[in-house]
Tab-separated table of C-alpha atoms in Angstrom:
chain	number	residue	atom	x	y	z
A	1	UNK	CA	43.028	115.876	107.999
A	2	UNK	CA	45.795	113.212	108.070
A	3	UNK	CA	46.766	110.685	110.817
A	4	UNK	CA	50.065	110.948	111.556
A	5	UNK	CA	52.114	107.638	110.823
A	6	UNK	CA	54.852	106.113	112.848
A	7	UNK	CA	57.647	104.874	110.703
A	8	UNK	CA	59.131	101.926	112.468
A	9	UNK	CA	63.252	101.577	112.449
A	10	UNK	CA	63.896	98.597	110.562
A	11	UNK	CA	67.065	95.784	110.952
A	12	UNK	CA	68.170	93.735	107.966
A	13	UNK	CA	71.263	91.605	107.686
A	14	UNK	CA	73.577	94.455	107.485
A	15	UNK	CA	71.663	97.658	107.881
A	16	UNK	CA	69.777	99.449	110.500
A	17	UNK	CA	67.127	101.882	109.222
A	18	UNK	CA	65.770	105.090	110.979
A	19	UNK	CA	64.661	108.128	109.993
A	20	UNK	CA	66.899	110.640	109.643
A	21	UNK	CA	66.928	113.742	112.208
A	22	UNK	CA	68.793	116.879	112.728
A	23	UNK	CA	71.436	114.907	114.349
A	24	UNK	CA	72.667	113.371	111.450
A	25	UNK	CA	73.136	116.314	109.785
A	26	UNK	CA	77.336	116.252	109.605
A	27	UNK	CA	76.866	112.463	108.044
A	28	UNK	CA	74.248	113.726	105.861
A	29	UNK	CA	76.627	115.941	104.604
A	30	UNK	CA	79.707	114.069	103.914
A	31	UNK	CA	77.176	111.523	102.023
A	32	UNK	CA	75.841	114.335	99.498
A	33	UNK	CA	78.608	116.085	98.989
A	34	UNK	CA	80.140	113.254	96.980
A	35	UNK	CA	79.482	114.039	93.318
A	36	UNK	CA	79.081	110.833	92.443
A	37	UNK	CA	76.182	110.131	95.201
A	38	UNK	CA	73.838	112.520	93.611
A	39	UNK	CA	75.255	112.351	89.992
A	40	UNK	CA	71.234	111.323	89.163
A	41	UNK	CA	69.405	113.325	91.854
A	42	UNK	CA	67.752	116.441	91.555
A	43	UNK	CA	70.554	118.009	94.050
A	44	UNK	CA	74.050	119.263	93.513
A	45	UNK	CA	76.835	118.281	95.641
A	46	UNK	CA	76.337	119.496	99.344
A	47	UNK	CA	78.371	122.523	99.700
A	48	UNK	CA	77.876	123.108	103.592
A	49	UNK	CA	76.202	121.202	106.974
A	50	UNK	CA	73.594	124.275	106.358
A	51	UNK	CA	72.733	122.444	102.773
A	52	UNK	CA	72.623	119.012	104.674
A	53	UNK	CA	70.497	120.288	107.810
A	54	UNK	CA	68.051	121.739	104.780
A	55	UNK	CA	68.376	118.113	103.140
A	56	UNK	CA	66.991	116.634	106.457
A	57	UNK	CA	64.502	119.322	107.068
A	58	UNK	CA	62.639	118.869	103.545
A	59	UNK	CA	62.171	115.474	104.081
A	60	UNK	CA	61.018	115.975	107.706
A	61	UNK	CA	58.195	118.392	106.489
A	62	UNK	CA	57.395	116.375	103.281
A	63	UNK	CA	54.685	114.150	103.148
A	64	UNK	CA	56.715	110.675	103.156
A	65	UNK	CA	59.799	109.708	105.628
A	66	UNK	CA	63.389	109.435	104.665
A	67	UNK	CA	65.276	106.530	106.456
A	68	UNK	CA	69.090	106.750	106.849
A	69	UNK	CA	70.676	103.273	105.961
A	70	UNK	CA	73.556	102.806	108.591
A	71	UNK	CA	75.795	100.018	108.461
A	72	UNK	CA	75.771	97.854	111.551
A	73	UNK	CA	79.673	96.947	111.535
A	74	UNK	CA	80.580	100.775	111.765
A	75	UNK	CA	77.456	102.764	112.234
A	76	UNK	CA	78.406	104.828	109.171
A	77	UNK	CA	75.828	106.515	106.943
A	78	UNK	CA	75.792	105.002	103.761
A	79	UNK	CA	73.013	105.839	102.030
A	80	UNK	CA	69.470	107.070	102.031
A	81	UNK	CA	65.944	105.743	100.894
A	82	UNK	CA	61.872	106.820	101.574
A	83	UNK	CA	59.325	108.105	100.339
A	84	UNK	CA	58.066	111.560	98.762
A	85	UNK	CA	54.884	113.409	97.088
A	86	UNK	CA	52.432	110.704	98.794
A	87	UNK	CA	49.130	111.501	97.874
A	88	UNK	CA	46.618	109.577	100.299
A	89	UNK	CA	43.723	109.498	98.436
A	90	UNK	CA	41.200	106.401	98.331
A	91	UNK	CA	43.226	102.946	98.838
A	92	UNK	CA	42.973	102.126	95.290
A	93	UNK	CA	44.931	106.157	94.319
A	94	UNK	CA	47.144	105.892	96.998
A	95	UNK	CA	50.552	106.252	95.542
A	96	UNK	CA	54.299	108.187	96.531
A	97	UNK	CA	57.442	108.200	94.744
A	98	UNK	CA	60.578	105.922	96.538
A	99	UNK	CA	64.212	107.368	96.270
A	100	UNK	CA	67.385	106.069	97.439
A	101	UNK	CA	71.474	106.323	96.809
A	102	UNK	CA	74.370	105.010	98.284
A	103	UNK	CA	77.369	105.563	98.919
A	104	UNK	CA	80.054	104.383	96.090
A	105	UNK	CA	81.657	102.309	98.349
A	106	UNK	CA	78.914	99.942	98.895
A	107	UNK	CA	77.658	99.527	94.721
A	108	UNK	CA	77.437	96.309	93.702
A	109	UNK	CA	77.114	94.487	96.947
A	110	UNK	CA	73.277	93.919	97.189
A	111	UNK	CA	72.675	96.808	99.552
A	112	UNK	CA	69.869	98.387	98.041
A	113	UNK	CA	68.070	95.115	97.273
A	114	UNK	CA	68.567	94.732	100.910
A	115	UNK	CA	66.448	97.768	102.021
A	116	UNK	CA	63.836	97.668	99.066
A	117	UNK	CA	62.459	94.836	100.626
A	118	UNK	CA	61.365	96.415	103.557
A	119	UNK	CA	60.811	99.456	102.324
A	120	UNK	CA	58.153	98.511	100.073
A	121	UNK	CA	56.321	96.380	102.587
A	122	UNK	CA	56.713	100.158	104.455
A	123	UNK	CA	55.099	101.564	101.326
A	124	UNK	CA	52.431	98.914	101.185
A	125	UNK	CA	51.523	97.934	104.822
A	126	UNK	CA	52.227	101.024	106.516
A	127	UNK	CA	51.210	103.977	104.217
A	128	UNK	CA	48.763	101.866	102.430
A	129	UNK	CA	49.868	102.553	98.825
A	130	UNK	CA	48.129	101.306	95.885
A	131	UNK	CA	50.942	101.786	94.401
A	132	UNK	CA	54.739	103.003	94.490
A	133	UNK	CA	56.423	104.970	91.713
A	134	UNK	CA	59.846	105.645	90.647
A	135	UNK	CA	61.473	108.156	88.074
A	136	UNK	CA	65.148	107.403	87.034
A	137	UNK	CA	67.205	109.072	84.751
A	138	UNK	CA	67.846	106.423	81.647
A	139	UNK	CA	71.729	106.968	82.058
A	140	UNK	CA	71.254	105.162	85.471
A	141	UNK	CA	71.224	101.334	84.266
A	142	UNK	CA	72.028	99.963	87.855
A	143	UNK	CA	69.287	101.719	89.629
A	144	UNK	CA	66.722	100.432	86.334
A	145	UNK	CA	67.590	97.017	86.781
A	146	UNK	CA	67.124	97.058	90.278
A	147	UNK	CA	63.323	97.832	90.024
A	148	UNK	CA	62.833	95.990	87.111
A	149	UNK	CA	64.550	92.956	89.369
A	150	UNK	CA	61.792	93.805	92.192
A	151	UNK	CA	59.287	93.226	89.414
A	152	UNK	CA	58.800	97.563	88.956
A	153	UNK	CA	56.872	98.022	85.470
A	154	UNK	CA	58.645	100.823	82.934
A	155	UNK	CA	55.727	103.068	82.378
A	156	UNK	CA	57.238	105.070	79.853
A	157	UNK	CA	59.304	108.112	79.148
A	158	UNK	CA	58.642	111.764	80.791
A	159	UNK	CA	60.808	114.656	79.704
A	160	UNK	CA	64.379	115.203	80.186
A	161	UNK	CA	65.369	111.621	79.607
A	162	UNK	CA	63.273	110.175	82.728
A	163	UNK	CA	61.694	106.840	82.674
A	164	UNK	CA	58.855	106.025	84.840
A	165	UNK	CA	58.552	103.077	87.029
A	166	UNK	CA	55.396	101.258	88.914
A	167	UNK	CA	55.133	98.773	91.237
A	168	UNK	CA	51.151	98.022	92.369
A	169	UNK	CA	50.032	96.640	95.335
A	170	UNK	CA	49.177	92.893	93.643
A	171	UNK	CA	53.220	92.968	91.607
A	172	UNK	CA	54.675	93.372	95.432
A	173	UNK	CA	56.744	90.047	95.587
A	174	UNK	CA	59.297	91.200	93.331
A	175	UNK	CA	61.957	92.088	95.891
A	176	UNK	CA	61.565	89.541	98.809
């Protein structure tokens, strides 16, 4: 039996993070449907607000959070980022996978080093992960230098051209 965990709305510079709820389902879509957006997710384009609403729902039954990343000038969706397949095991197994995209508008612009921050002392002080892991396709250079720039260790190679990623508890400073 698990204790359920409150995941606290967060404020950086230019973001405000919540989780996402059924309510943001028309954003949700317009953010996946861009091909682009989830050229190196596991998900094709978002066809319908039926795909998006599912989108929502999976992460609202899975055993992590998903925070929508709205910008604070417009209040605009533009991106996504949490946590999946957590296993809560003893605090030194503790470990669940991180995601995130954004919207092609904002690449390049520091966004996503923005919310790692805060989402990996989320990871660490909240969920109490030993540590976090990542998968990324090898195609997607921007997203590998981004971990490796908050101090994520390559791992190796799984099938299908994914490369593994690790950040422990103790390498945590990496994005601050």
């Amino acid at each position: 039996m698990y204790i359920l965990i409150h995941f606290p709305s967060i404020t950086t510079d230019r973001l405000v993070l919540r989780e996402l709820t059924p309510d943001d389902a028309e954003e949700v879509f317009k953010h996946f449907s861009d091909p682009e957006v989830t050229a190196f997710m596991d998900i094709e384009p978002c066809q319908s607000i039926r795909e998006a609403e599912g989108i929502i729902q999976f992460h609202v039954e899975d055993s992590g959070c998903r925070y929508g990343l709205f910008s604070k000038e417009n209040g605009s969706l533009i991106g996504t980022c949490g946590y999946h397949c957590w296993v809560r095991d003893e605090a030194s197994h503790s470990r669940a996978e991180i995601g995130f995209d954004l919207a092609r508008a904002y690449w390049g612009q520091g966004y996503m080093k923005e919310v790692l921050a805060p989402m990996l002392r989320i990871g660490f002080d909240v969920m109490k992960l030993a540590y976090i892991e990542a998968t990324v396709e090898e195609a997607n250079v921007r997203c590998r230098r981004l971990l490796e720039a908050c101090q994520f260790v390559r791992e190796g190679e799984l099938r299908e051209r994914l490369i593994y990623y690790k950040l422990s508890r103790n390498q945590r400073d990496g994005c601050e």
